[in-house]
Amino acid sequence: MNQLRGKLLIAWTTAALLSVLGYALWRANLVGFAPQELFNRVTQALGVPRVFQFIHSILGIGQDAKILAFLSVSLLWLGGSTLLGLLRPWLGAVILGALLLTFAPPLDALVYGVSFFLLRVLLDRVFAPRAQSAAPLPVEPSRRTTLALLGGGSALLVGGGLLNFFRQVNGVAQAARVVPGQPLPFGVTPVSQFYYVSKNLEAFDPKLKEENWRLKVGGLVSEERTFTLADLQEMPAKTLELTLSCISNPLGGPLISNGIWRGVPVSDFLRRVGVQKGAKYVIWEAADGYIESLPLGQAFEEDVLLVYELNGEPLTQKHGFPLRVLIPGRYGMKQPRWITAIRLSDTDEAGYWVQRGWSKTAVVELTSRIDVPAELNPIVKADESTTLHGIAFAGKKEITKVEVSVDGGRTWRAARLEPKRSQHAWTLWSLDWTPKRGSYQLAVRAWSGDEVQKSAEADALPEGATGYHRFIVTAS
Ligand SMILES: Nc1nc2c(c(=O)[nH]1)N[C@H]1C(S)=C(S)[C@@H](COP(=O)(O)O)O[C@H]1N2
Ligand SMILES: [Mo]
């Protein structure tokens, strides 16, 4: 038994050191991080609409489901490589390498396989030099020590991930959620509160350096070229206020923010690089492997920008430094961050989320939200005047009317609209209301001309959520 515990400890330590080494090599840009590659493979397999909807329904929105999935994958990786550590070193290394080949590049498989072998042999030397001579192991851990070491070590390794998990969940909860008595996140959203959604875990988002970064322009252009950030900043720029929303934002959800963006109009940019006859699509490529496309004609539309500033500051790493695409009237998924290449092509390519069942065009749905009172704390004072507040948004269309109901949609009253902030920004609405003691179902709906928000409730997948934001509020 002691022998087995000793072996288990050696196996686990091999797995843990391999993970740490892999992480360091990944930070140094030498190979991928195996748990991350495994995770990509798993999410690729699970990223189909029905699975998404299922996970979404039990875990809610945002990054939560993904972080839990990453934690499970990390445990799988750690457990799996520990089991392999119980085999002969060369056998474990070969199996590990072979498994890695199914989800990582051959070089990574080789590096991980060899590292595993070396670590395992080294640890054998350190911990059990006399194991062959049948002499007792120098480490003779008790059951308790074994459990404590394995459990504690795994918890430490995975704990880093967990910390990240809570940090991000808090981040999402804070973003754009109104805390009673606190200033509203209306108007322009501060960068620190700007919603964040990524296909990657935040820790694995690209961290690009201006010195090394280049924008490559290729395909059906007059001449292939690269641009530095400074090159782009020298071109005539445009600044505009625009509201960005994630297509997976649920009714009344927080994944929508409003910013002031500055960058180069794509039309100017494409004229400068020259478009060859036959080019029909613009393909955007990003540093994290994200890809999206736009028919060429739409890329020439006004206010489609290559953006390098948000709210007067250079883009933060999280929000796409150094360059991202901005396309008015479309959900965030059409607009890659961290772009590294623009390719003109005669054939279209399905975007990252399009390949996973989401909308191809991702045109923003007409939508509205009640922010005050907050859905999380739906209480107002009875017999006192209170002001309801919220936002309405329709992408490129203008919001012309917002109506609010306090009786679950039987009757509607027109809300006050604040003057439109910009052609592409959300519209703020408010309505004074003096409720008697009781419970009321609030609901809101927005209009653009004679088009009214769809009342049918539909899940965000695949075209963006529809329906009226509604909840019950108590006046007491
Ligand atoms: N390279 C890259 N660009 C991306 C994504 C991504 O995962 N990788 N996510 C997209 C999605 S789904 C959204 S909603 C927006 C979110 O942008 P934000 O986090 O800056 O608000 O970025 C888009 N651009
Ligand atoms: Mo999104």
mmCIF file of N, CA and C in Angstrom, residues 208-210 213 229 307-309 315 320-324 338-339:
data_model
loop_
_atom_site.group_PDB
_atom_site.id
_atom_site.type_symbol
_atom_site.label_atom_id
_atom_site.label_comp_id
_atom_site.label_asym_id
_atom_site.label_seq_id
_atom_site.Cartn_x
_atom_site.Cartn_y
_atom_site.Cartn_z
ATOM 1 N N LEU A 208 -1.341 41.475 -26.719
ATOM 2 C CA LEU A 208 -0.485 41.894 -27.836
ATOM 3 C C LEU A 208 0.329 43.111 -27.439
ATOM 4 N N LYS A 209 1.539 43.149 -27.974
ATOM 5 C CA LYS A 209 2.413 44.293 -27.715
ATOM 6 C C LYS A 209 2.503 45.125 -28.991
ATOM 7 N N GLU A 210 2.453 46.419 -28.804
ATOM 8 C CA GLU A 210 2.447 47.287 -29.985
ATOM 9 C C GLU A 210 3.684 47.042 -30.858
ATOM 10 N N TRP A 213 3.175 43.875 -32.900
ATOM 11 C CA TRP A 213 1.911 43.712 -33.605
ATOM 12 C C TRP A 213 1.950 44.342 -35.000
ATOM 13 N N LEU A 229 0.523 50.110 -35.722
ATOM 14 C CA LEU A 229 -0.527 50.908 -35.092
ATOM 15 C C LEU A 229 -0.326 52.382 -35.437
ATOM 16 N N VAL A 307 -10.996 50.165 -35.005
ATOM 17 C CA VAL A 307 -10.979 51.012 -33.821
ATOM 18 C C VAL A 307 -9.749 50.762 -32.956
ATOM 19 N N TYR A 308 -9.118 51.856 -32.504
ATOM 20 C CA TYR A 308 -7.986 51.711 -31.575
ATOM 21 C C TYR A 308 -8.188 52.466 -30.260
ATOM 22 N N GLU A 309 -9.335 53.148 -30.121
ATOM 23 C CA GLU A 309 -9.598 53.878 -28.877
ATOM 24 C C GLU A 309 -11.003 53.629 -28.372
ATOM 25 N N LEU A 315 -7.449 51.237 -26.615
ATOM 26 C CA LEU A 315 -8.197 50.049 -26.207
ATOM 27 C C LEU A 315 -7.435 49.339 -25.102
ATOM 28 N N GLY A 320 -9.570 44.493 -26.669
ATOM 29 C CA GLY A 320 -9.127 44.310 -28.048
ATOM 30 C C GLY A 320 -7.833 44.953 -28.489
ATOM 31 N N PHE A 321 -7.036 45.465 -27.557
ATOM 32 C CA PHE A 321 -5.803 46.148 -27.955
ATOM 33 C C PHE A 321 -4.996 45.292 -28.927
ATOM 34 N N PRO A 322 -4.444 45.831 -29.994
ATOM 35 C CA PRO A 322 -4.494 47.252 -30.333
ATOM 36 C C PRO A 322 -5.624 47.642 -31.283
ATOM 37 N N LEU A 323 -6.302 46.648 -31.898
ATOM 38 C CA LEU A 323 -7.255 47.022 -32.943
ATOM 39 C C LEU A 323 -8.449 46.067 -32.975
ATOM 40 N N ARG A 324 -9.653 46.630 -33.113
ATOM 41 C CA ARG A 324 -10.842 45.808 -33.256
ATOM 42 C C ARG A 324 -11.744 46.387 -34.330
ATOM 43 N N TRP A 338 -8.647 42.276 -31.238
ATOM 44 C CA TRP A 338 -7.265 41.781 -31.423
ATOM 45 C C TRP A 338 -7.013 41.352 -32.860
ATOM 46 N N ILE A 339 -7.507 42.142 -33.830
ATOM 47 C CA ILE A 339 -7.358 41.645 -35.200
ATOM 48 C C ILE A 339 -5.898 41.764 -35.655
#
